[in-house]
Amino acid sequence: GAVVSQHPSWVICKSGTSVKIECRSLDFQATTMFWYRQFPKQSLMLMATSNEGSKATYEQGVEKDKFLINHASLTLSTLTVTSAHPEDSSFYICSAREVLAGDYNEQFFGPGTRLTVL
Amino acid sequence: GQNIDQPTEMTATEGAIVQINCTYQTSGFNGLFWYQQHAGEAPTFLSYNVLDGLEEKGRFSSFLSRSKGYSYLLLKELQMKDSASYLCADQAGTALIFGKGTTLSVSS
């Protein structure tokens, strides 16, 4: 199957700093990528839908100025957590939808990035 | 909007069969997905149903009834490695909306 990578796999940062997470589709083009957040023992919560060449669509309750998303190419989307605070500590997972998927929306998930804010 | 409900936890023994149910209420249905997630890892795709009926894939099968807003994942010949969270997800537009997941514990 298609492969999606994320970098870094884990990061520890100080409160108030910004952290950038990269999501790459390695062997296919993805016009649409999705960013999810998962707190311990909870399910994945969709944060935003990232479309190549256009602004991301954020879910209700997700601050677009705090979680900056850039989908600069068909294989790369980045999520920047600005001015991170301890409550932003979570498991961030991206997924990508292949261009030729048609109506069948199989998404391929990255391995996730564990963010810990001290 | 979406409202997806599944049991929080289930337990079973090796070799047994377990059925994980999922009910959903959506404003626009485009298919029902099941994913498996081990702790600290990303979800992996198990199955997809868009039409009513049973889809069988090895030890795993998934069933869908659109009129009832109901799906289940059936796991046969359980193995210890099947201990994981199982996530039911509905496709809303192009995004997947996940239920809270069912944590399955398989014991010997």
PDB file of C-alpha atoms in Angstrom:
ATOM      1  CA  GLY A   1       0.000   0.000   0.000  1.00  0.00           C
ATOM      2  CA  ALA A   2       0.839   3.655  -0.150  1.00  0.00           C
ATOM      3  CA  VAL A   3       3.276   5.045   2.385  1.00  0.00           C
ATOM      4  CA  VAL A   4       2.945   8.224   4.409  1.00  0.00           C
ATOM      5  CA  SER A   5       5.773   9.473   6.576  1.00  0.00           C
ATOM      6  CA  GLN A   6       5.825  11.979   9.394  1.00  0.00           C
ATOM      7  CA  HIS A   7       8.728  13.872  10.860  1.00  0.00           C
ATOM      8  CA  PRO A   8       9.631  14.088  13.625  1.00  0.00           C
ATOM      9  CA  SER A   9       8.234  10.958  15.261  1.00  0.00           C
ATOM     10  CA  TRP A  10       8.477  12.620  18.649  1.00  0.00           C
ATOM     11  CA  VAL A  11       9.386  16.053  19.937  1.00  0.00           C
ATOM     12  CA  ILE A  12       9.755  17.678  23.332  1.00  0.00           C
ATOM     13  CA  CYS A  13       9.654  21.442  23.513  1.00  0.00           C
ATOM     14  CA  LYS A  14       9.351  24.253  26.000  1.00  0.00           C
ATOM     15  CA  SER A  15       6.122  26.119  26.511  1.00  0.00           C
ATOM     16  CA  GLY A  16       5.842  29.096  24.183  1.00  0.00           C
ATOM     17  CA  THR A  17       7.916  27.674  21.352  1.00  0.00           C
ATOM     18  CA  SER A  18       6.639  26.598  17.946  1.00  0.00           C
ATOM     19  CA  VAL A  19       6.891  23.116  16.515  1.00  0.00           C
ATOM     20  CA  LYS A  20       6.598  22.073  12.865  1.00  0.00           C
ATOM     21  CA  ILE A  21       5.462  18.593  11.883  1.00  0.00           C
ATOM     22  CA  GLU A  22       5.873  17.332   8.324  1.00  0.00           C
ATOM     23  CA  CYS A  23       3.650  14.835   6.569  1.00  0.00           C
ATOM     24  CA  ARG A  24       4.807  13.333   3.274  1.00  0.00           C
ATOM     25  CA  SER A  25       3.229  10.923   0.844  1.00  0.00           C
ATOM     26  CA  LEU A  26       6.200   8.917  -0.402  1.00  0.00           C
ATOM     27  CA  ASP A  27       4.925   7.045  -3.437  1.00  0.00           C
ATOM     28  CA  PHE A  28       1.746   8.817  -4.479  1.00  0.00           C
ATOM     29  CA  GLN A  29       0.346  12.293  -4.943  1.00  0.00           C
ATOM     30  CA  ALA A  30      -2.136  13.574  -2.397  1.00  0.00           C
ATOM     31  CA  THR A  31      -4.277  16.585  -3.201  1.00  0.00           C
ATOM     32  CA  THR A  32      -5.856  16.250   0.203  1.00  0.00           C
ATOM     33  CA  MET A  33      -4.226  15.532   3.533  1.00  0.00           C
ATOM     34  CA  PHE A  34      -5.844  15.421   6.928  1.00  0.00           C
ATOM     35  CA  TRP A  35      -4.525  16.263  10.358  1.00  0.00           C
ATOM     36  CA  TYR A  36      -5.814  14.468  13.437  1.00  0.00           C
ATOM     37  CA  ARG A  37      -5.055  14.793  17.122  1.00  0.00           C
ATOM     38  CA  GLN A  38      -5.376  11.976  19.604  1.00  0.00           C
ATOM     39  CA  PHE A  39      -5.260  12.348  23.370  1.00  0.00           C
ATOM     40  CA  PRO A  40      -4.487   9.291  25.537  1.00  0.00           C
ATOM     41  CA  LYS A  41      -7.185   6.624  25.411  1.00  0.00           C
ATOM     42  CA  GLN A  42      -9.317   8.738  23.123  1.00  0.00           C
ATOM     43  CA  SER A  43     -10.102   8.484  19.454  1.00  0.00           C
ATOM     44  CA  LEU A  44      -8.719  10.501  16.595  1.00  0.00           C
ATOM     45  CA  MET A  45     -10.211  13.967  16.321  1.00  0.00           C
ATOM     46  CA  LEU A  46     -10.077  15.617  12.926  1.00  0.00           C
ATOM     47  CA  MET A  47      -8.393  19.002  13.193  1.00  0.00           C
ATOM     48  CA  ALA A  48      -8.282  20.176   9.621  1.00  0.00           C
ATOM     49  CA  THR A  49      -8.388  19.216   5.981  1.00  0.00           C
ATOM     50  CA  SER A  50      -5.400  20.383   3.987  1.00  0.00           C
ATOM     51  CA  ASN A  51      -5.773  20.967   0.258  1.00  0.00           C
ATOM     52  CA  GLU A  52      -2.804  21.473  -2.022  1.00  0.00           C
ATOM     53  CA  GLY A  53      -2.522  25.071  -3.136  1.00  0.00           C
ATOM     54  CA  SER A  54      -5.376  26.412  -1.030  1.00  0.00           C
ATOM     55  CA  LYS A  55      -6.208  27.254   2.555  1.00  0.00           C
ATOM     56  CA  ALA A  56      -6.908  24.500   5.009  1.00  0.00           C
ATOM     57  CA  THR A  57     -10.396  23.871   6.303  1.00  0.00           C
ATOM     58  CA  TYR A  58     -10.465  23.718  10.089  1.00  0.00           C
ATOM     59  CA  GLU A  59     -12.934  21.847  12.244  1.00  0.00           C
ATOM     60  CA  GLN A  60     -15.006  23.703  14.747  1.00  0.00           C
ATOM     61  CA  GLY A  61     -13.052  24.551  17.858  1.00  0.00           C
ATOM     62  CA  VAL A  62      -9.625  24.302  16.234  1.00  0.00           C
ATOM     63  CA  GLU A  63      -7.766  27.616  16.190  1.00  0.00           C
ATOM     64  CA  LYS A  64      -6.377  28.240  12.721  1.00  0.00           C
ATOM     65  CA  ASP A  65      -3.923  30.846  14.010  1.00  0.00           C
ATOM     66  CA  LYS A  66      -2.489  28.383  16.486  1.00  0.00           C
ATOM     67  CA  PHE A  67      -2.313  25.356  14.190  1.00  0.00           C
ATOM     68  CA  LEU A  68      -0.870  26.599  10.930  1.00  0.00           C
ATOM     69  CA  ILE A  69      -1.206  24.248   7.991  1.00  0.00           C
ATOM     70  CA  ASN A  70       0.669  24.560   4.724  1.00  0.00           C
ATOM     71  CA  HIS A  71       0.120  22.148   1.837  1.00  0.00           C
ATOM     72  CA  ALA A  72       2.765  23.421  -0.554  1.00  0.00           C
ATOM     73  CA  SER A  73       2.992  20.422  -2.876  1.00  0.00           C
ATOM     74  CA  LEU A  74       1.165  17.233  -3.759  1.00  0.00           C
ATOM     75  CA  THR A  75       3.416  15.259  -1.437  1.00  0.00           C
ATOM     76  CA  LEU A  76       3.950  17.527   1.551  1.00  0.00           C
ATOM     77  CA  SER A  77       1.776  19.112   4.212  1.00  0.00           C
ATOM     78  CA  THR A  78       3.086  20.745   7.375  1.00  0.00           C
ATOM     79  CA  LEU A  79       1.415  21.482  10.685  1.00  0.00           C
ATOM     80  CA  THR A  80       2.974  24.149  12.881  1.00  0.00           C
ATOM     81  CA  VAL A  81       1.865  24.336  16.482  1.00  0.00           C
ATOM     82  CA  THR A  82       2.562  27.950  17.421  1.00  0.00           C
ATOM     83  CA  SER A  83       3.255  29.063  20.977  1.00  0.00           C
ATOM     84  CA  ALA A  84       2.790  25.541  22.249  1.00  0.00           C
ATOM     85  CA  HIS A  85       1.465  24.939  25.747  1.00  0.00           C
ATOM     86  CA  PRO A  86       1.299  21.776  27.858  1.00  0.00           C
ATOM     87  CA  GLU A  87      -2.331  21.220  26.884  1.00  0.00           C
ATOM     88  CA  ASP A  88      -1.175  20.868  23.261  1.00  0.00           C
ATOM     89  CA  SER A  89       0.743  17.744  24.204  1.00  0.00           C
ATOM     90  CA  SER A  90      -0.806  15.005  22.123  1.00  0.00           C
ATOM     91  CA  PHE A  91      -0.315  12.460  19.358  1.00  0.00           C
ATOM     92  CA  TYR A  92      -0.647  14.196  15.992  1.00  0.00           C
ATOM     93  CA  ILE A  93      -1.404  11.969  13.006  1.00  0.00           C
ATOM     94  CA  CYS A  94      -1.705  12.913   9.374  1.00  0.00           C
ATOM     95  CA  SER A  95      -3.332  10.984   6.584  1.00  0.00           C
ATOM     96  CA  ALA A  96      -3.333  11.359   2.836  1.00  0.00           C
ATOM     97  CA  ARG A  97      -5.893  10.583   0.175  1.00  0.00           C
ATOM     98  CA  GLU A  98      -4.582   9.472  -3.191  1.00  0.00           C
ATOM     99  CA  VAL A  99      -5.472  11.642  -6.174  1.00  0.00           C
ATOM    100  CA  LEU A 100      -7.027   8.818  -8.176  1.00  0.00           C
ATOM    101  CA  ALA A 101      -9.013   7.419  -5.281  1.00  0.00           C
ATOM    102  CA  GLY A 102     -12.322   8.444  -6.808  1.00  0.00           C
ATOM    103  CA  ASP A 103     -15.221   7.814  -4.486  1.00  0.00           C
ATOM    104  CA  TYR A 104     -13.311   5.252  -2.491  1.00  0.00           C
ATOM    105  CA  ASN A 105     -11.724   7.301   0.209  1.00  0.00           C
ATOM    106  CA  GLU A 106      -9.078   4.983   1.547  1.00  0.00           C
ATOM    107  CA  GLN A 107      -6.734   7.132   3.517  1.00  0.00           C
ATOM    108  CA  PHE A 108      -3.193   6.223   4.357  1.00  0.00           C
ATOM    109  CA  PHE A 109      -1.991   7.251   7.777  1.00  0.00           C
ATOM    110  CA  GLY A 110       1.399   8.444   8.834  1.00  0.00           C
ATOM    111  CA  PRO A 111       3.065   6.902  11.893  1.00  0.00           C
ATOM    112  CA  GLY A 112       2.207   9.898  14.068  1.00  0.00           C
ATOM    113  CA  THR A 113       4.180  12.506  15.991  1.00  0.00           C
ATOM    114  CA  ARG A 114       4.122  12.577  19.753  1.00  0.00           C
ATOM    115  CA  LEU A 115       4.417  16.142  21.011  1.00  0.00           C
ATOM    116  CA  THR A 116       5.265  16.849  24.631  1.00  0.00           C
ATOM    117  CA  VAL A 117       5.253  20.449  25.779  1.00  0.00           C
ATOM    118  CA  LEU A 118       6.988  21.119  29.060  1.00  0.00           C
TER     119      LEU A 118
ATOM    120  CA  GLY B   1     -23.316  16.066  11.763  1.00  0.00           C
ATOM    121  CA  GLN B   2     -21.876  12.716  12.750  1.00  0.00           C
ATOM    122  CA  ASN B   3     -22.593  10.648  15.831  1.00  0.00           C
ATOM    123  CA  ILE B   4     -20.727   7.361  15.994  1.00  0.00           C
ATOM    124  CA  ASP B   5     -21.132   4.988  18.924  1.00  0.00           C
ATOM    125  CA  GLN B   6     -19.237   1.816  19.774  1.00  0.00           C
ATOM    126  CA  PRO B   7     -18.490  -0.042  23.025  1.00  0.00           C
ATOM    127  CA  THR B   8     -15.514   1.212  24.981  1.00  0.00           C
ATOM    128  CA  GLU B   9     -13.982  -2.116  25.913  1.00  0.00           C
ATOM    129  CA  MET B  10     -14.321  -5.802  25.123  1.00  0.00           C
ATOM    130  CA  THR B  11     -12.476  -8.907  26.257  1.00  0.00           C
ATOM    131  CA  ALA B  12     -12.142 -12.300  24.626  1.00  0.00           C
ATOM    132  CA  THR B  13      -9.937 -15.388  24.666  1.00  0.00           C
ATOM    133  CA  GLU B  14      -7.604 -16.775  22.041  1.00  0.00           C
ATOM    134  CA  GLY B  15      -9.357 -18.725  19.311  1.00  0.00           C
ATOM    135  CA  ALA B  16     -12.719 -17.163  20.020  1.00  0.00           C
ATOM    136  CA  ILE B  17     -14.918 -14.992  17.807  1.00  0.00           C
ATOM    137  CA  VAL B  18     -15.769 -11.429  18.766  1.00  0.00           C
ATOM    138  CA  GLN B  19     -18.174  -8.933  17.227  1.00  0.00           C
ATOM    139  CA  ILE B  20     -17.650  -5.203  17.664  1.00  0.00           C
ATOM    140  CA  ASN B  21     -20.735  -3.133  16.932  1.00  0.00           C
ATOM    141  CA  CYS B  22     -20.925   0.409  15.655  1.00  0.00           C
ATOM    142  CA  THR B  23     -23.952   2.631  15.188  1.00  0.00           C
ATOM    143  CA  TYR B  24     -23.856   5.891  13.340  1.00  0.00           C
ATOM    144  CA  GLN B  25     -26.059   8.846  12.549  1.00  0.00           C
ATOM    145  CA  THR B  26     -24.737  10.990   9.758  1.00  0.00           C
ATOM    146  CA  SER B  27     -25.962  13.814   7.626  1.00  0.00           C
ATOM    147  CA  GLY B  28     -24.371  12.333   4.541  1.00  0.00           C
ATOM    148  CA  PHE B  29     -23.173   8.764   4.244  1.00  0.00           C
ATOM    149  CA  ASN B  30     -20.260   7.873   2.003  1.00  0.00           C
ATOM    150  CA  GLY B  31     -19.064   4.624   3.456  1.00  0.00           C
ATOM    151  CA  LEU B  32     -18.154   3.007   6.754  1.00  0.00           C
ATOM    152  CA  PHE B  33     -14.571   2.118   7.635  1.00  0.00           C
ATOM    153  CA  TRP B  34     -12.921  -0.026  10.270  1.00  0.00           C
ATOM    154  CA  TYR B  35      -9.373   0.607  11.407  1.00  0.00           C
ATOM    155  CA  GLN B  36      -7.112  -1.183  13.867  1.00  0.00           C
ATOM    156  CA  GLN B  37      -4.805   0.818  16.097  1.00  0.00           C
ATOM    157  CA  HIS B  38      -2.147  -0.517  18.416  1.00  0.00           C
ATOM    158  CA  ALA B  39      -1.073   1.711  21.285  1.00  0.00           C
ATOM    159  CA  GLY B  40       1.236   4.507  20.153  1.00  0.00           C
ATOM    160  CA  GLU B  41       0.868   3.664  16.483  1.00  0.00           C
ATOM    161  CA  ALA B  42      -1.150   5.020  13.589  1.00  0.00           C
ATOM    162  CA  PRO B  43      -4.386   3.314  12.533  1.00  0.00           C
ATOM    163  CA  THR B  44      -4.238   0.643   9.864  1.00  0.00           C
ATOM    164  CA  PHE B  45      -7.057   0.036   7.412  1.00  0.00           C
ATOM    165  CA  LEU B  46      -9.150  -3.102   7.905  1.00  0.00           C
ATOM    166  CA  SER B  47     -12.298  -2.764   5.848  1.00  0.00           C
ATOM    167  CA  TYR B  48     -14.693  -0.527   3.957  1.00  0.00           C
ATOM    168  CA  ASN B  49     -18.434  -0.970   3.401  1.00  0.00           C
ATOM    169  CA  VAL B  50     -20.605   1.261   1.263  1.00  0.00           C
ATOM    170  CA  LEU B  51     -23.321  -1.248   0.329  1.00  0.00           C
ATOM    171  CA  ASP B  52     -25.405  -3.379   2.673  1.00  0.00           C
ATOM    172  CA  GLY B  53     -24.061  -6.795   3.469  1.00  0.00           C
ATOM    173  CA  LEU B  54     -21.008  -8.633   4.629  1.00  0.00           C
ATOM    174  CA  GLU B  55     -17.467  -8.100   3.391  1.00  0.00           C
ATOM    175  CA  GLU B  56     -15.106 -10.897   4.285  1.00  0.00           C
ATOM    176  CA  LYS B  57     -11.351 -10.567   4.348  1.00  0.00           C
ATOM    177  CA  GLY B  58      -9.535 -13.441   5.969  1.00  0.00           C
ATOM    178  CA  ARG B  59     -10.175 -13.588   9.699  1.00  0.00           C
ATOM    179  CA  PHE B  60     -11.907 -10.213   9.621  1.00  0.00           C
ATOM    180  CA  SER B  61     -15.365  -9.480   8.257  1.00  0.00           C
ATOM    181  CA  SER B  62     -17.419  -6.310   8.300  1.00  0.00           C
ATOM    182  CA  PHE B  63     -21.156  -5.897   7.947  1.00  0.00           C
ATOM    183  CA  LEU B  64     -23.240  -2.864   7.078  1.00  0.00           C
ATOM    184  CA  SER B  65     -26.934  -2.034   7.258  1.00  0.00           C
ATOM    185  CA  ARG B  66     -27.515   1.477   5.957  1.00  0.00           C
ATOM    186  CA  SER B  67     -31.211   1.513   6.861  1.00  0.00           C
ATOM    187  CA  LYS B  68     -30.339   0.747  10.480  1.00  0.00           C
ATOM    188  CA  GLY B  69     -27.218   2.906  10.637  1.00  0.00           C
ATOM    189  CA  TYR B  70     -25.373  -0.133  11.929  1.00  0.00           C
ATOM    190  CA  SER B  71     -22.135  -1.934  11.254  1.00  0.00           C
ATOM    191  CA  TYR B  72     -20.102  -4.602  12.948  1.00  0.00           C
ATOM    192  CA  LEU B  73     -16.593  -5.960  12.702  1.00  0.00           C
ATOM    193  CA  LEU B  74     -16.261  -9.693  13.209  1.00  0.00           C
ATOM    194  CA  LEU B  75     -12.920 -11.141  14.241  1.00  0.00           C
ATOM    195  CA  LYS B  76     -12.483 -14.905  14.048  1.00  0.00           C
ATOM    196  CA  GLU B  77      -9.810 -17.210  15.473  1.00  0.00           C
ATOM    197  CA  LEU B  78      -8.607 -14.487  17.784  1.00  0.00           C
ATOM    198  CA  GLN B  79      -4.903 -14.158  18.393  1.00  0.00           C
ATOM    199  CA  MET B  80      -3.038 -12.311  21.110  1.00  0.00           C
ATOM    200  CA  LYS B  81      -1.806  -9.812  18.524  1.00  0.00           C
ATOM    201  CA  ASP B  82      -5.411  -8.794  17.872  1.00  0.00           C
ATOM    202  CA  SER B  83      -5.372  -6.920  21.171  1.00  0.00           C
ATOM    203  CA  ALA B  84      -5.789  -3.336  19.995  1.00  0.00           C
ATOM    204  CA  SER B  85      -8.274  -0.536  19.561  1.00  0.00           C
ATOM    205  CA  TYR B  86     -10.777  -0.892  16.744  1.00  0.00           C
ATOM    206  CA  LEU B  87     -12.067   2.320  15.291  1.00  0.00           C
ATOM    207  CA  CYS B  88     -15.279   2.692  13.364  1.00  0.00           C
ATOM    208  CA  ALA B  89     -15.191   5.675  11.000  1.00  0.00           C
ATOM    209  CA  ASP B  90     -17.683   7.359   8.756  1.00  0.00           C
ATOM    210  CA  GLN B  91     -16.701   9.244   5.635  1.00  0.00           C
ATOM    211  CA  ALA B  92     -17.977  12.805   5.744  1.00  0.00           C
ATOM    212  CA  GLY B  93     -17.165  14.463   2.461  1.00  0.00           C
ATOM    213  CA  THR B  94     -13.541  13.478   2.015  1.00  0.00           C
ATOM    214  CA  ALA B  95     -12.603  13.310   5.713  1.00  0.00           C
ATOM    215  CA  LEU B  96     -12.997  10.397   8.081  1.00  0.00           C
ATOM    216  CA  ILE B  97     -14.846  10.947  11.336  1.00  0.00           C
ATOM    217  CA  PHE B  98     -13.892   8.392  13.936  1.00  0.00           C
ATOM    218  CA  GLY B  99     -15.817   6.875  16.776  1.00  0.00           C
ATOM    219  CA  LYS B 100     -14.152   6.673  20.180  1.00  0.00           C
ATOM    220  CA  GLY B 101     -12.846   3.204  19.488  1.00  0.00           C
ATOM    221  CA  THR B 102     -13.258  -0.173  21.151  1.00  0.00           C
ATOM    222  CA  THR B 103     -10.310  -1.540  23.089  1.00  0.00           C
ATOM    223  CA  LEU B 104     -10.161  -5.307  22.647  1.00  0.00           C
ATOM    224  CA  SER B 105      -8.128  -7.398  25.071  1.00  0.00           C
ATOM    225  CA  VAL B 106      -7.382 -10.973  24.036  1.00  0.00           C
ATOM    226  CA  SER B 107      -6.226 -13.348  26.746  1.00  0.00           C
ATOM    227  CA  SER B 108      -4.824 -16.856  26.574  1.00  0.00           C
TER     228      SER B 108
END
